[in-house]
Amino acid sequence: MATIAEPAARTASRFRFILDRREVLGSIFVAPAILYVLLLVGVPFLLAVYYSVSAYTIYDPSWRFVGLTNFRQILQNPVFLETLENTFLFTFASQLLGLILGKFGALLLLRPFPGRKIVRALIILPWAVPIALASVAWEWMFDSLYSVINWTMITLGIIDRSEAPNWLGNPHLAMLCVIVVNAWRFFPFAIVIFLAGITSVPQDIIDAATVDGAGFWRRNYQIILPMIFPIVAVGLIFGIVFTFTDLSIVFLLTNGGPINATSVLGFQGFQVGILSGDVSHGAAISLFMLPVLLLMVVGMLRFIRRREI
């Protein structure tokens, strides 16, 4: 019996020794996440590439190689060019507004006041609330007849009832509305980023700057902000990537209108590829976001590395 039990114990101890190795155990823990990415990101990406170089539609499902013809055709389409311009405006304007709101929100939450813990818990609601539910509330606020914004301005005497703006019916105001809603959705994330960055700055540096005569604005924008810029930039990268590929706000609020004034790439790809059935051109529109995002992310990461040096 001793001769049988000894090899089994030796095998078990060897197995435990392998699991004690950091690279083996780390690979086991990371494997589910890698598998998740491969199945839910890698496979759809390969399918998009497969369809983008073909003439595949739901009406003609026979696969026929056409090369880069689909990409040339969408670049010659004025609606696509307008959509691309809208996407850049929607992304960068909403991220800038969200960062400004997040910065001032973080500065307010750093100061002691009654109920600060409750406010810190409630401030995350725009990020946590389902966007479909939030869009219903915002659609009511921007409604042409029952807008609470118009009602408030009329009550305060700022505008007359005849001058009440049609928020979602005017092309310029509709774009402003989707930008505001996306910034409202993003700014709790920006607050968390700024809070983490500001609290990580050593208090000795701030005290030394105060003794040297630096006021509130100089301390925040010449000392603290440059020190936390890498943290803010990483959060901004995540915000840009998610906003650039998002279609939910546009789809729920304006449906791309009026007259394609708020159409973005994600919505255009969905409309062409899924609703219209032109899978090949829809895949080409969706893949067009990849090189643009890649260039932006690589450029921002290189900029962050230079700032750290």
CSV table of C-alpha atoms in Angstrom, one decimal:
chain,number,residue,atom,x,y,z
A,1,MET,CA,0.0,0.0,0.0
A,2,ALA,CA,2.9,2.3,0.7
A,3,THR,CA,4.3,1.9,-2.8
A,4,ILE,CA,0.9,2.8,-4.3
A,5,ALA,CA,0.2,5.9,-2.1
A,6,GLU,CA,3.7,7.4,-2.6
A,7,PRO,CA,3.4,8.1,-6.4
A,8,ALA,CA,-0.1,9.6,-5.8
A,9,ALA,CA,1.2,11.9,-3.1
A,10,ARG,CA,4.1,12.9,-5.3
A,11,THR,CA,1.8,13.7,-8.2
A,12,ALA,CA,-0.5,15.8,-5.9
A,13,SER,CA,2.5,17.7,-4.5
A,14,ARG,CA,3.8,18.4,-8.0
A,15,PHE,CA,0.4,19.7,-9.1
A,16,ARG,CA,0.4,22.1,-6.1
A,17,PHE,CA,3.9,23.2,-6.9
A,18,ILE,CA,2.8,24.1,-10.5
A,19,LEU,CA,-0.2,26.1,-9.2
A,20,ASP,CA,2.2,28.0,-6.8
A,21,ARG,CA,4.0,29.4,-9.8
A,22,ARG,CA,2.9,33.0,-10.5
A,23,GLU,CA,2.9,32.8,-14.3
A,24,VAL,CA,0.8,29.6,-14.3
A,25,LEU,CA,-1.8,30.7,-11.8
A,26,GLY,CA,-2.0,34.2,-13.4
A,27,SER,CA,-2.7,32.5,-16.8
A,28,ILE,CA,-5.4,30.4,-15.3
A,29,PHE,CA,-7.1,33.4,-13.8
A,30,VAL,CA,-6.8,35.5,-17.0
A,31,ALA,CA,-8.0,32.7,-19.3
A,32,PRO,CA,-11.8,33.3,-18.8
A,33,ALA,CA,-11.4,37.0,-19.6
A,34,ILE,CA,-9.4,36.2,-22.7
A,35,LEU,CA,-11.9,33.6,-23.8
A,36,TYR,CA,-14.7,36.1,-23.2
A,37,VAL,CA,-13.0,38.7,-25.4
A,38,LEU,CA,-12.2,36.2,-28.2
A,39,LEU,CA,-15.8,35.0,-28.3
A,40,LEU,CA,-17.7,38.3,-28.0
A,41,VAL,CA,-15.3,40.6,-29.6
A,42,GLY,CA,-12.9,38.6,-31.8
A,43,VAL,CA,-15.5,36.5,-33.6
A,44,PRO,CA,-17.8,39.4,-34.5
A,45,PHE,CA,-14.8,41.4,-35.6
A,46,LEU,CA,-13.7,38.7,-38.0
A,47,LEU,CA,-17.2,38.4,-39.3
A,48,ALA,CA,-17.3,42.1,-39.9
A,49,VAL,CA,-14.1,41.9,-41.9
A,50,TYR,CA,-15.5,38.9,-43.8
A,51,TYR,CA,-18.7,40.8,-44.7
A,52,SER,CA,-17.1,44.1,-45.4
A,53,VAL,CA,-15.1,42.8,-48.4
A,54,SER,CA,-18.1,41.1,-49.9
A,55,ALA,CA,-21.4,42.0,-51.6
A,56,TYR,CA,-23.4,40.2,-48.9
A,57,THR,CA,-27.0,41.3,-48.2
A,58,ILE,CA,-30.0,39.6,-46.7
A,59,TYR,CA,-31.6,39.7,-50.1
A,60,ASP,CA,-28.5,38.1,-51.8
A,61,PRO,CA,-26.7,36.0,-49.2
A,62,SER,CA,-24.3,34.6,-51.7
A,63,TRP,CA,-20.7,35.7,-50.7
A,64,ARG,CA,-18.8,37.4,-53.5
A,65,PHE,CA,-15.5,39.1,-52.9
A,66,VAL,CA,-15.4,42.8,-53.9
A,67,GLY,CA,-12.3,44.0,-52.1
A,68,LEU,CA,-12.4,47.6,-50.8
A,69,THR,CA,-15.3,48.6,-53.0
A,70,ASN,CA,-17.6,49.0,-50.0
A,71,PHE,CA,-15.2,51.4,-48.3
A,72,ARG,CA,-14.8,53.5,-51.4
A,73,GLN,CA,-18.6,53.7,-51.8
A,74,ILE,CA,-19.3,54.8,-48.3
A,75,LEU,CA,-16.5,57.5,-48.5
A,76,GLN,CA,-18.3,58.9,-51.6
A,77,ASN,CA,-21.6,59.0,-49.8
A,78,PRO,CA,-22.3,62.6,-48.4
A,79,VAL,CA,-24.6,61.1,-45.7
A,80,PHE,CA,-21.7,59.1,-44.4
A,81,LEU,CA,-19.4,62.1,-44.4
A,82,GLU,CA,-22.0,64.1,-42.4
A,83,THR,CA,-22.3,61.2,-40.0
A,84,LEU,CA,-18.6,61.0,-39.5
A,85,GLU,CA,-18.5,64.8,-38.7
A,86,ASN,CA,-21.4,64.3,-36.3
A,87,THR,CA,-19.6,61.5,-34.6
A,88,PHE,CA,-16.5,63.6,-33.9
A,89,LEU,CA,-18.6,66.5,-32.7
A,90,PHE,CA,-20.7,64.3,-30.5
A,91,THR,CA,-17.7,62.5,-29.0
A,92,PHE,CA,-15.3,65.3,-28.2
A,93,ALA,CA,-17.9,67.9,-27.2
A,94,SER,CA,-19.6,65.6,-24.8
A,95,GLN,CA,-16.3,64.4,-23.3
A,96,LEU,CA,-15.1,67.9,-22.8
A,97,LEU,CA,-18.3,69.0,-21.1
A,98,GLY,CA,-18.3,65.8,-19.0
A,99,LEU,CA,-14.7,66.5,-17.9
A,100,ILE,CA,-15.5,70.1,-16.9
A,101,LEU,CA,-18.5,69.0,-14.9
A,102,GLY,CA,-16.5,66.2,-13.4
A,103,LYS,CA,-13.7,68.5,-12.4
A,104,PHE,CA,-16.0,71.0,-10.6
A,105,GLY,CA,-18.0,68.2,-9.1
A,106,ALA,CA,-14.9,66.6,-7.6
A,107,LEU,CA,-13.8,69.9,-6.2
A,108,LEU,CA,-17.2,70.3,-4.5
A,109,LEU,CA,-17.2,66.8,-3.1
A,110,LEU,CA,-13.7,67.3,-1.6
A,111,ARG,CA,-15.1,70.0,0.6
A,112,PRO,CA,-16.9,69.1,3.8
A,113,PHE,CA,-20.6,69.9,3.9
A,114,PRO,CA,-23.7,68.2,5.5
A,115,GLY,CA,-24.8,65.2,3.6
A,116,ARG,CA,-21.6,64.8,1.6
A,117,LYS,CA,-21.7,61.0,1.9
A,118,ILE,CA,-25.2,60.9,0.5
A,119,VAL,CA,-24.4,63.2,-2.4
A,120,ARG,CA,-21.3,61.0,-3.2
A,121,ALA,CA,-23.6,58.0,-3.4
A,122,LEU,CA,-26.3,59.7,-5.4
A,123,ILE,CA,-23.8,61.3,-7.9
A,124,ILE,CA,-23.2,57.9,-9.4
A,125,LEU,CA,-26.8,57.5,-10.5
A,126,PRO,CA,-26.4,58.9,-14.0
A,127,TRP,CA,-23.8,56.3,-14.7
A,128,ALA,CA,-25.8,53.4,-13.0
A,129,VAL,CA,-29.3,54.2,-14.4
A,130,PRO,CA,-30.1,52.2,-17.6
A,131,ILE,CA,-29.8,54.5,-20.5
A,132,ALA,CA,-33.2,53.5,-21.9
A,133,LEU,CA,-34.9,54.7,-18.7
A,134,ALA,CA,-32.8,57.9,-18.6
A,135,SER,CA,-33.6,58.6,-22.2
A,136,VAL,CA,-37.4,58.5,-21.6
A,137,ALA,CA,-37.0,61.2,-18.9
A,138,TRP,CA,-34.7,63.3,-21.1
A,139,GLU,CA,-37.1,62.9,-24.0
A,140,TRP,CA,-39.9,64.3,-21.9
A,141,MET,CA,-37.7,67.2,-20.7
A,142,PHE,CA,-37.0,68.0,-24.4
A,143,ASP,CA,-40.6,67.5,-25.6
A,144,SER,CA,-41.9,70.2,-28.0
A,145,LEU,CA,-45.2,70.6,-26.0
A,146,TYR,CA,-44.5,69.5,-22.4
A,147,SER,CA,-40.8,70.4,-22.0
A,148,VAL,CA,-40.1,71.2,-18.3
A,149,ILE,CA,-37.1,73.3,-19.6
A,150,ASN,CA,-39.4,75.5,-21.8
A,151,TRP,CA,-42.0,75.7,-19.0
A,152,THR,CA,-39.4,76.9,-16.6
A,153,MET,CA,-38.0,79.6,-19.0
A,154,ILE,CA,-41.5,80.8,-19.8
A,155,THR,CA,-42.4,81.0,-16.1
A,156,LEU,CA,-39.3,83.0,-15.3
A,157,GLY,CA,-40.1,85.4,-18.2
A,158,ILE,CA,-36.9,84.5,-20.2
A,159,ILE,CA,-38.9,83.6,-23.4
A,160,ASP,CA,-42.4,83.8,-24.6
A,161,ARG,CA,-44.5,80.7,-25.3
A,162,SER,CA,-44.3,81.4,-29.1
A,163,GLU,CA,-40.5,81.4,-28.8
A,164,ALA,CA,-40.2,78.1,-27.0
A,165,PRO,CA,-37.5,76.0,-28.8
A,166,ASN,CA,-38.3,72.7,-30.4
A,167,TRP,CA,-35.3,70.9,-28.9
A,168,LEU,CA,-35.4,67.7,-30.8
A,169,GLY,CA,-36.8,69.1,-34.0
A,170,ASN,CA,-34.1,71.7,-34.7
A,171,PRO,CA,-30.9,70.2,-36.2
A,172,HIS,CA,-28.5,72.3,-34.1
A,173,LEU,CA,-30.5,72.0,-30.9
A,174,ALA,CA,-30.9,68.2,-31.4
A,175,MET,CA,-27.2,67.8,-31.5
A,176,LEU,CA,-26.8,69.9,-28.4
A,177,CYS,CA,-29.4,67.7,-26.6
A,178,VAL,CA,-27.6,64.4,-27.3
A,179,ILE,CA,-24.3,66.0,-26.3
A,180,VAL,CA,-25.7,67.2,-23.0
A,181,VAL,CA,-27.3,63.8,-22.3
A,182,ASN,CA,-24.1,61.9,-23.0
A,183,ALA,CA,-22.1,64.4,-20.9
A,184,TRP,CA,-24.6,63.9,-18.1
A,185,ARG,CA,-24.1,60.2,-18.4
A,186,PHE,CA,-20.3,60.5,-18.4
A,187,PHE,CA,-19.6,63.1,-15.7
A,188,PRO,CA,-20.0,60.7,-12.7
A,189,PHE,CA,-17.2,58.6,-14.2
A,190,ALA,CA,-15.2,61.8,-14.6
A,191,ILE,CA,-15.8,62.8,-10.9
A,192,VAL,CA,-14.5,59.4,-9.7
A,193,ILE,CA,-11.4,59.8,-11.9
A,194,PHE,CA,-10.7,63.4,-10.6
A,195,LEU,CA,-11.4,62.3,-7.0
A,196,ALA,CA,-8.9,59.5,-7.3
A,197,GLY,CA,-6.3,61.7,-8.9
A,198,ILE,CA,-6.6,64.7,-6.6
A,199,THR,CA,-6.6,62.6,-3.4
A,200,SER,CA,-3.4,60.8,-4.6
A,201,VAL,CA,-1.5,64.1,-4.8
A,202,PRO,CA,0.8,64.4,-1.7
A,203,GLN,CA,-0.5,67.0,0.7
A,204,ASP,CA,3.1,68.3,1.2
A,205,ILE,CA,3.2,69.6,-2.3
A,206,ILE,CA,-0.1,71.4,-2.0
A,207,ASP,CA,1.0,72.9,1.4
A,208,ALA,CA,4.3,74.1,-0.1
A,209,ALA,CA,2.5,75.7,-3.0
A,210,THR,CA,0.1,77.5,-0.6
A,211,VAL,CA,3.0,78.8,1.4
A,212,ASP,CA,4.7,80.1,-1.8
A,213,GLY,CA,1.6,82.1,-2.5
A,214,ALA,CA,-0.2,79.9,-5.0
A,215,GLY,CA,-4.0,80.6,-5.0
A,216,PHE,CA,-6.9,78.2,-5.7
A,217,TRP,CA,-6.6,78.4,-9.5
A,218,ARG,CA,-2.8,78.1,-9.6
A,219,ARG,CA,-2.8,75.1,-7.3
A,220,ASN,CA,-5.4,73.3,-9.3
A,221,TYR,CA,-4.4,74.1,-12.9
A,222,GLN,CA,-0.6,74.5,-12.6
A,223,ILE,CA,0.2,71.9,-9.9
A,224,ILE,CA,-2.5,69.3,-9.4
A,225,LEU,CA,-3.9,69.0,-12.9
A,226,PRO,CA,-0.5,68.3,-14.6
A,227,MET,CA,0.3,65.7,-11.9
A,228,ILE,CA,-3.0,63.8,-12.4
A,229,PHE,CA,-3.1,64.3,-16.2
A,230,PRO,CA,-2.1,60.6,-16.9
A,231,ILE,CA,-5.0,59.3,-14.8
A,232,VAL,CA,-7.4,61.7,-16.5
A,233,ALA,CA,-6.1,60.9,-19.9
A,234,VAL,CA,-6.6,57.1,-19.4
A,235,GLY,CA,-10.2,57.8,-18.3
A,236,LEU,CA,-10.7,60.1,-21.3
A,237,ILE,CA,-9.5,57.3,-23.6
A,238,PHE,CA,-12.2,55.0,-22.2
A,239,GLY,CA,-14.8,57.7,-22.6
A,240,ILE,CA,-13.8,58.4,-26.2
A,241,VAL,CA,-13.9,54.8,-27.2
A,242,PHE,CA,-17.3,54.1,-25.6
A,243,THR,CA,-18.8,57.3,-26.9
A,244,PHE,CA,-17.4,56.9,-30.4
A,245,THR,CA,-19.0,53.4,-30.8
A,246,ASP,CA,-22.2,54.2,-28.9
A,247,LEU,CA,-25.6,54.5,-30.6
A,248,SER,CA,-28.0,54.2,-27.7
A,249,ILE,CA,-28.6,57.9,-26.9
A,250,VAL,CA,-29.0,58.8,-30.6
A,251,PHE,CA,-31.3,55.9,-31.3
A,252,LEU,CA,-33.5,56.5,-28.3
A,253,LEU,CA,-33.7,60.3,-28.4
A,254,THR,CA,-33.6,61.4,-32.0
A,255,ASN,CA,-33.3,58.3,-34.2
A,256,GLY,CA,-30.6,60.1,-36.1
A,257,GLY,CA,-32.8,63.0,-37.0
A,258,PRO,CA,-33.8,65.6,-37.8
A,259,ILE,CA,-32.5,65.0,-41.4
A,260,ASN,CA,-29.5,63.0,-40.2
A,261,ALA,CA,-28.3,65.9,-38.0
A,262,THR,CA,-27.5,63.6,-35.1
A,263,SER,CA,-26.7,60.4,-36.9
A,264,VAL,CA,-23.4,58.8,-35.7
A,265,LEU,CA,-21.3,56.0,-37.0
A,266,GLY,CA,-22.7,53.3,-34.7
A,267,PHE,CA,-26.3,54.3,-35.5
A,268,GLN,CA,-25.5,54.5,-39.3
A,269,GLY,CA,-23.9,51.1,-39.3
A,270,PHE,CA,-26.9,49.6,-37.4
A,271,GLN,CA,-29.4,51.3,-39.8
A,272,VAL,CA,-27.6,50.2,-43.0
A,273,GLY,CA,-26.5,46.8,-41.9
A,274,ILE,CA,-29.4,45.6,-39.8
A,275,LEU,CA,-32.5,47.6,-40.6
A,276,SER,CA,-31.8,48.0,-44.4
A,277,GLY,CA,-30.3,44.6,-44.8
A,278,ASP,CA,-27.1,45.8,-46.5
A,279,VAL,CA,-24.8,43.8,-44.4
A,280,SER,CA,-21.6,44.5,-46.4
A,281,HIS,CA,-21.9,48.3,-46.3
A,282,GLY,CA,-23.0,48.2,-42.6
A,283,ALA,CA,-19.9,46.1,-41.7
A,284,ALA,CA,-17.7,48.6,-43.7
A,285,ILE,CA,-19.2,51.5,-41.8
A,286,SER,CA,-18.6,49.8,-38.5
A,287,LEU,CA,-15.0,48.8,-39.3
A,288,PHE,CA,-14.3,52.4,-40.3
A,289,MET,CA,-14.3,53.3,-36.6
A,290,LEU,CA,-11.4,50.9,-35.9
A,291,PRO,CA,-8.5,52.8,-37.6
A,292,VAL,CA,-9.9,56.1,-36.3
A,293,LEU,CA,-10.0,54.9,-32.7
A,294,LEU,CA,-6.7,53.2,-33.1
A,295,LEU,CA,-5.0,56.4,-34.2
A,296,MET,CA,-6.6,58.4,-31.4
A,297,VAL,CA,-5.7,55.9,-28.7
A,298,VAL,CA,-2.1,55.4,-29.9
A,299,GLY,CA,-1.6,59.2,-30.2
A,300,MET,CA,-3.0,59.8,-26.7
A,301,LEU,CA,-0.9,57.0,-25.1
A,302,ARG,CA,2.3,58.4,-26.8
A,303,PHE,CA,1.4,61.9,-25.4
A,304,ILE,CA,0.9,60.5,-21.9
A,305,ARG,CA,4.3,58.7,-22.1
A,306,ARG,CA,6.0,61.9,-23.1
A,307,ARG,CA,4.4,63.8,-20.3
A,308,GLU,CA,5.5,61.1,-17.8
A,309,ILE,CA,9.1,61.3,-19.1
